[in-house]
GROMACS .gro file of C-alpha atoms in nm:
model
  169
    1MET     CA    1  -7.500  -2.498  -2.310
    2ARG     CA    2  -7.565  -2.435  -1.943
    3ALA     CA    3  -7.190  -2.463  -1.866
    4MET     CA    4  -7.114  -2.205  -2.130
    5LYS     CA    5  -7.363  -1.956  -1.988
    6SER     CA    6  -7.220  -1.995  -1.640
    7LYS     CA    7  -6.867  -1.926  -1.768
    8LEU     CA    8  -6.983  -1.613  -1.945
    9LYS     CA    9  -7.154  -1.482  -1.629
   10SER     CA   10  -6.854  -1.565  -1.406
   11GLN     CA   11  -6.652  -1.273  -1.272
   12LYS     CA   12  -6.328  -1.476  -1.248
   13GLY     CA   13  -6.037  -1.361  -1.470
   14VAL     CA   14  -5.720  -1.156  -1.478
   15THR     CA   15  -5.724  -0.804  -1.343
   16LEU     CA   16  -5.551  -0.517  -1.517
   17VAL     CA   17  -5.290  -0.499  -1.239
   18GLU     CA   18  -5.206  -0.868  -1.279
   19ALA     CA   19  -5.175  -0.831  -1.655
   20ALA     CA   20  -4.948  -0.527  -1.614
   21ALA     CA   21  -4.730  -0.712  -1.363
   22ALA     CA   22  -4.697  -1.011  -1.596
   23ALA     CA   23  -4.606  -0.781  -1.886
   24GLY     CA   24  -4.345  -0.605  -1.669
   25VAL     CA   25  -4.184  -0.934  -1.566
   26LEU     CA   26  -4.183  -1.045  -1.929
   27ALA     CA   27  -4.020  -0.716  -2.036
   28VAL     CA   28  -3.746  -0.751  -1.771
   29LEU     CA   29  -3.675  -1.109  -1.884
   30ALA     CA   30  -3.663  -0.999  -2.250
   31LEU     CA   31  -3.420  -0.718  -2.164
   32MET     CA   32  -3.194  -0.956  -1.973
   33LEU     CA   33  -3.201  -1.203  -2.262
   34HIS     CA   34  -3.121  -0.929  -2.514
   35THR     CA   35  -2.830  -0.800  -2.302
   36GLY     CA   36  -2.687  -1.149  -2.258
   37LEU     CA   37  -2.713  -1.233  -2.627
   38SER     CA   38  -2.554  -0.905  -2.736
   39MET     CA   39  -2.262  -0.959  -2.494
   40ALA     CA   40  -2.217  -1.314  -2.622
   41ASN     CA   41  -2.225  -1.192  -2.983
   42ARG     CA   42  -1.968  -0.920  -2.909
   43SER     CA   43  -1.739  -1.173  -2.738
   44TYR     CA   44  -1.777  -1.412  -3.031
   45GLN     CA   45  -1.688  -1.137  -3.281
   46GLN     CA   46  -1.379  -1.040  -3.081
   47VAL     CA   47  -1.253  -1.397  -3.038
   48THR     CA   48  -1.317  -1.474  -3.405
   49SER     CA   49  -1.134  -1.159  -3.514
   50GLN     CA   50  -0.835  -1.244  -3.295
   51ALA     CA   51  -0.824  -1.599  -3.431
   52GLU     CA   52  -0.841  -1.474  -3.790
   53SER     CA   53  -0.563  -1.223  -3.717
   54ARG     CA   54  -0.343  -1.499  -3.574
   55LEU     CA   55  -0.418  -1.719  -3.875
   56LEU     CA   56  -0.330  -1.433  -4.111
   57LEU     CA   57  -0.001  -1.377  -3.925
   58SER     CA   58   0.080  -1.747  -3.949
   59THR     CA   59  -0.004  -1.761  -4.320
   60LEU     CA   60   0.204  -1.451  -4.395
   61THR     CA   61   0.494  -1.589  -4.190
   62ASP     CA   62   0.494  -1.911  -4.393
   63LEU     CA   63   0.460  -1.725  -4.723
   64LEU     CA   64   0.739  -1.476  -4.654
   65THR     CA   65   0.966  -1.747  -4.513
   66ARG     CA   66   0.936  -1.949  -4.835
   67GLU     CA   67   0.972  -1.639  -5.052
   68LEU     CA   68   1.274  -1.485  -4.876
   69ARG     CA   69   1.461  -1.812  -4.817
   70PHE     CA   70   1.531  -1.838  -5.191
   71ALA     CA   71   1.573  -1.465  -5.264
   72ARG     CA   72   1.864  -1.365  -5.486
   73ASP     CA   73   2.014  -1.035  -5.594
   74VAL     CA   74   1.877  -0.860  -5.286
   75THR     CA   75   1.903  -0.482  -5.295
   76LEU     CA   76   1.859  -0.275  -4.982
   77LEU     CA   77   1.764   0.085  -4.921
   78PRO     CA   78   2.017   0.303  -4.731
   79ASP     CA   79   1.836   0.233  -4.400
   80GLY     CA   80   1.885  -0.144  -4.446
   81THR     CA   81   1.527  -0.226  -4.543
   82LEU     CA   82   1.447  -0.441  -4.844
   83ASP     CA   83   1.417  -0.256  -5.174
   84TYR     CA   84   1.386  -0.541  -5.426
   85TYR     CA   85   1.514  -0.891  -5.500
   86THR     CA   86   1.490  -1.172  -5.754
   87SER     CA   87   1.210  -1.413  -5.668
   88ILE     CA   88   1.155  -1.767  -5.789
   89SER     CA   89   0.779  -1.697  -5.806
   90TYR     CA   90   0.765  -1.331  -5.916
   91GLY     CA   91   1.084  -1.279  -6.119
   92ARG     CA   92   1.354  -1.011  -6.119
   93ARG     CA   93   1.332  -0.687  -5.928
   94THR     CA   94   1.044  -0.810  -5.711
   95VAL     CA   95   0.912  -0.529  -5.494
   96LEU     CA   96   0.688  -0.602  -5.195
   97SER     CA   97   0.417  -0.349  -5.113
   98LEU     CA   98   0.069  -0.314  -4.963
   99ASP     CA   99  -0.244  -0.227  -5.158
  100ASP     CA  100  -0.514   0.009  -5.030
  101GLN     CA  101  -0.688  -0.285  -4.854
  102GLY     CA  102  -0.376  -0.380  -4.656
  103GLN     CA  103  -0.296  -0.687  -4.865
  104LEU     CA  104   0.059  -0.789  -4.956
  105LEU     CA  105   0.163  -0.746  -5.319
  106ALA     CA  106   0.468  -0.870  -5.508
  107ASN     CA  107   0.526  -0.665  -5.824
  108GLY     CA  108   0.164  -0.548  -5.806
  109ARG     CA  109   0.018  -0.901  -5.780
  110ARG     CA  110  -0.156  -1.027  -5.466
  111MET     CA  111   0.049  -1.288  -5.288
  112LEU     CA  112  -0.257  -1.428  -5.103
  113SER     CA  113  -0.625  -1.444  -5.194
  114THR     CA  114  -0.867  -1.211  -5.017
  115GLY     CA  115  -1.002  -1.515  -4.829
  116ALA     CA  116  -0.672  -1.538  -4.640
  117TYR     CA  117  -0.746  -1.191  -4.500
  118GLY     CA  118  -1.077  -1.304  -4.349
  119ASN     CA  119  -1.262  -1.206  -4.668
  120GLY     CA  120  -1.142  -0.850  -4.640
  121THR     CA  121  -1.190  -0.800  -4.265
  122GLY     CA  122  -0.820  -0.841  -4.182
  123GLN     CA  123  -0.537  -0.634  -4.316
  124ILE     CA  124  -0.167  -0.576  -4.279
  125LYS     CA  125  -0.117  -0.251  -4.091
  126ASN     CA  126   0.260  -0.241  -4.113
  127TYR     CA  127   0.555  -0.452  -4.219
  128LYS     CA  128   0.931  -0.410  -4.225
  129ILE     CA  129   1.190  -0.638  -4.383
  130THR     CA  130   1.560  -0.582  -4.317
  131TYR     CA  131   1.865  -0.786  -4.415
  132GLU     CA  132   2.189  -0.836  -4.227
  133ASP     CA  133   2.462  -1.103  -4.245
  134GLY     CA  134   2.262  -1.346  -4.460
  135VAL     CA  135   1.945  -1.319  -4.251
  136PHE     CA  136   1.620  -1.138  -4.325
  137HIS     CA  137   1.442  -0.991  -4.022
  138VAL     CA  138   1.068  -0.946  -4.072
  139GLU     CA  139   0.821  -0.752  -3.856
  140LEU     CA  140   0.447  -0.781  -3.929
  141GLN     CA  141   0.146  -0.611  -3.774
  142VAL     CA  142  -0.210  -0.704  -3.872
  143SER     CA  143  -0.552  -0.576  -3.774
  144GLY     CA  144  -0.881  -0.765  -3.752
  145VAL     CA  145  -1.243  -0.663  -3.797
  146THR     CA  146  -1.270  -0.532  -3.440
  147GLY     CA  147  -0.962  -0.313  -3.487
  148GLU     CA  148  -0.719  -0.480  -3.245
  149ASN     CA  149  -0.363  -0.519  -3.370
  150GLN     CA  150  -0.148  -0.829  -3.344
  151ALA     CA  151   0.218  -0.847  -3.434
  152THR     CA  152   0.496  -1.095  -3.489
  153SER     CA  153   0.860  -1.086  -3.587
  154PHE     CA  154   1.078  -1.362  -3.726
  155SER     CA  155   1.404  -1.420  -3.905
  156VAL     CA  156   1.476  -1.611  -4.225
  157ARG     CA  157   1.822  -1.729  -4.328
  158CYS     CA  158   1.865  -1.668  -4.699
  159LEU     CA  159   2.007  -1.976  -4.872
  160ASN     CA  160   2.178  -1.749  -5.127
  161GLY     CA  161   2.326  -1.541  -4.847
  162ASP     CA  162   2.671  -1.401  -4.928
  163ARG     CA  163   2.649  -1.025  -4.940
  164GLY     CA  164   2.805  -0.859  -5.241
  165GLU     CA  165   2.883  -0.497  -5.316
  166GLY     CA  166   2.628  -0.222  -5.353
  167GLY     CA  167   2.380  -0.366  -5.105
  168SER     CA  168   2.317  -0.685  -5.302
  169ILE     CA  169   2.366  -1.050  -5.224
   0.00000   0.00000   0.00000
């Protein structure tokens, strides 16, 4: 009991200046931690978006390579771009297009699930398919969640490749 009374009467403790200094140091450390974590999160988002864009480009490259390799009855527009063709998977007069979410369609059907597009965060910004001398030339440009664009181009030799009249093979 005596020890408790002596502690209550003691003048030792933390002054207001010391408490304010400690709070200031703590606030500076919290600000530095917040800044570091937000920079790390931003970097993570950017790297993840780039990786998903590269994966989408790779997946689309494989898909279009398989699809165009076996194309038949290819019809071109006057500028040499692909109009329609006969597909093993999608039938006659297959037309490739993009929907409003930047996903590739064949005759109005999605060629890939939305998961392949990073659950909707990635999209095809532009594509061009031309045909010349038995070879399709494809250009693709995709965009990720952070808005950066990545592109690729490749060529596919059509196994049914002799060109007939009227822009068809």
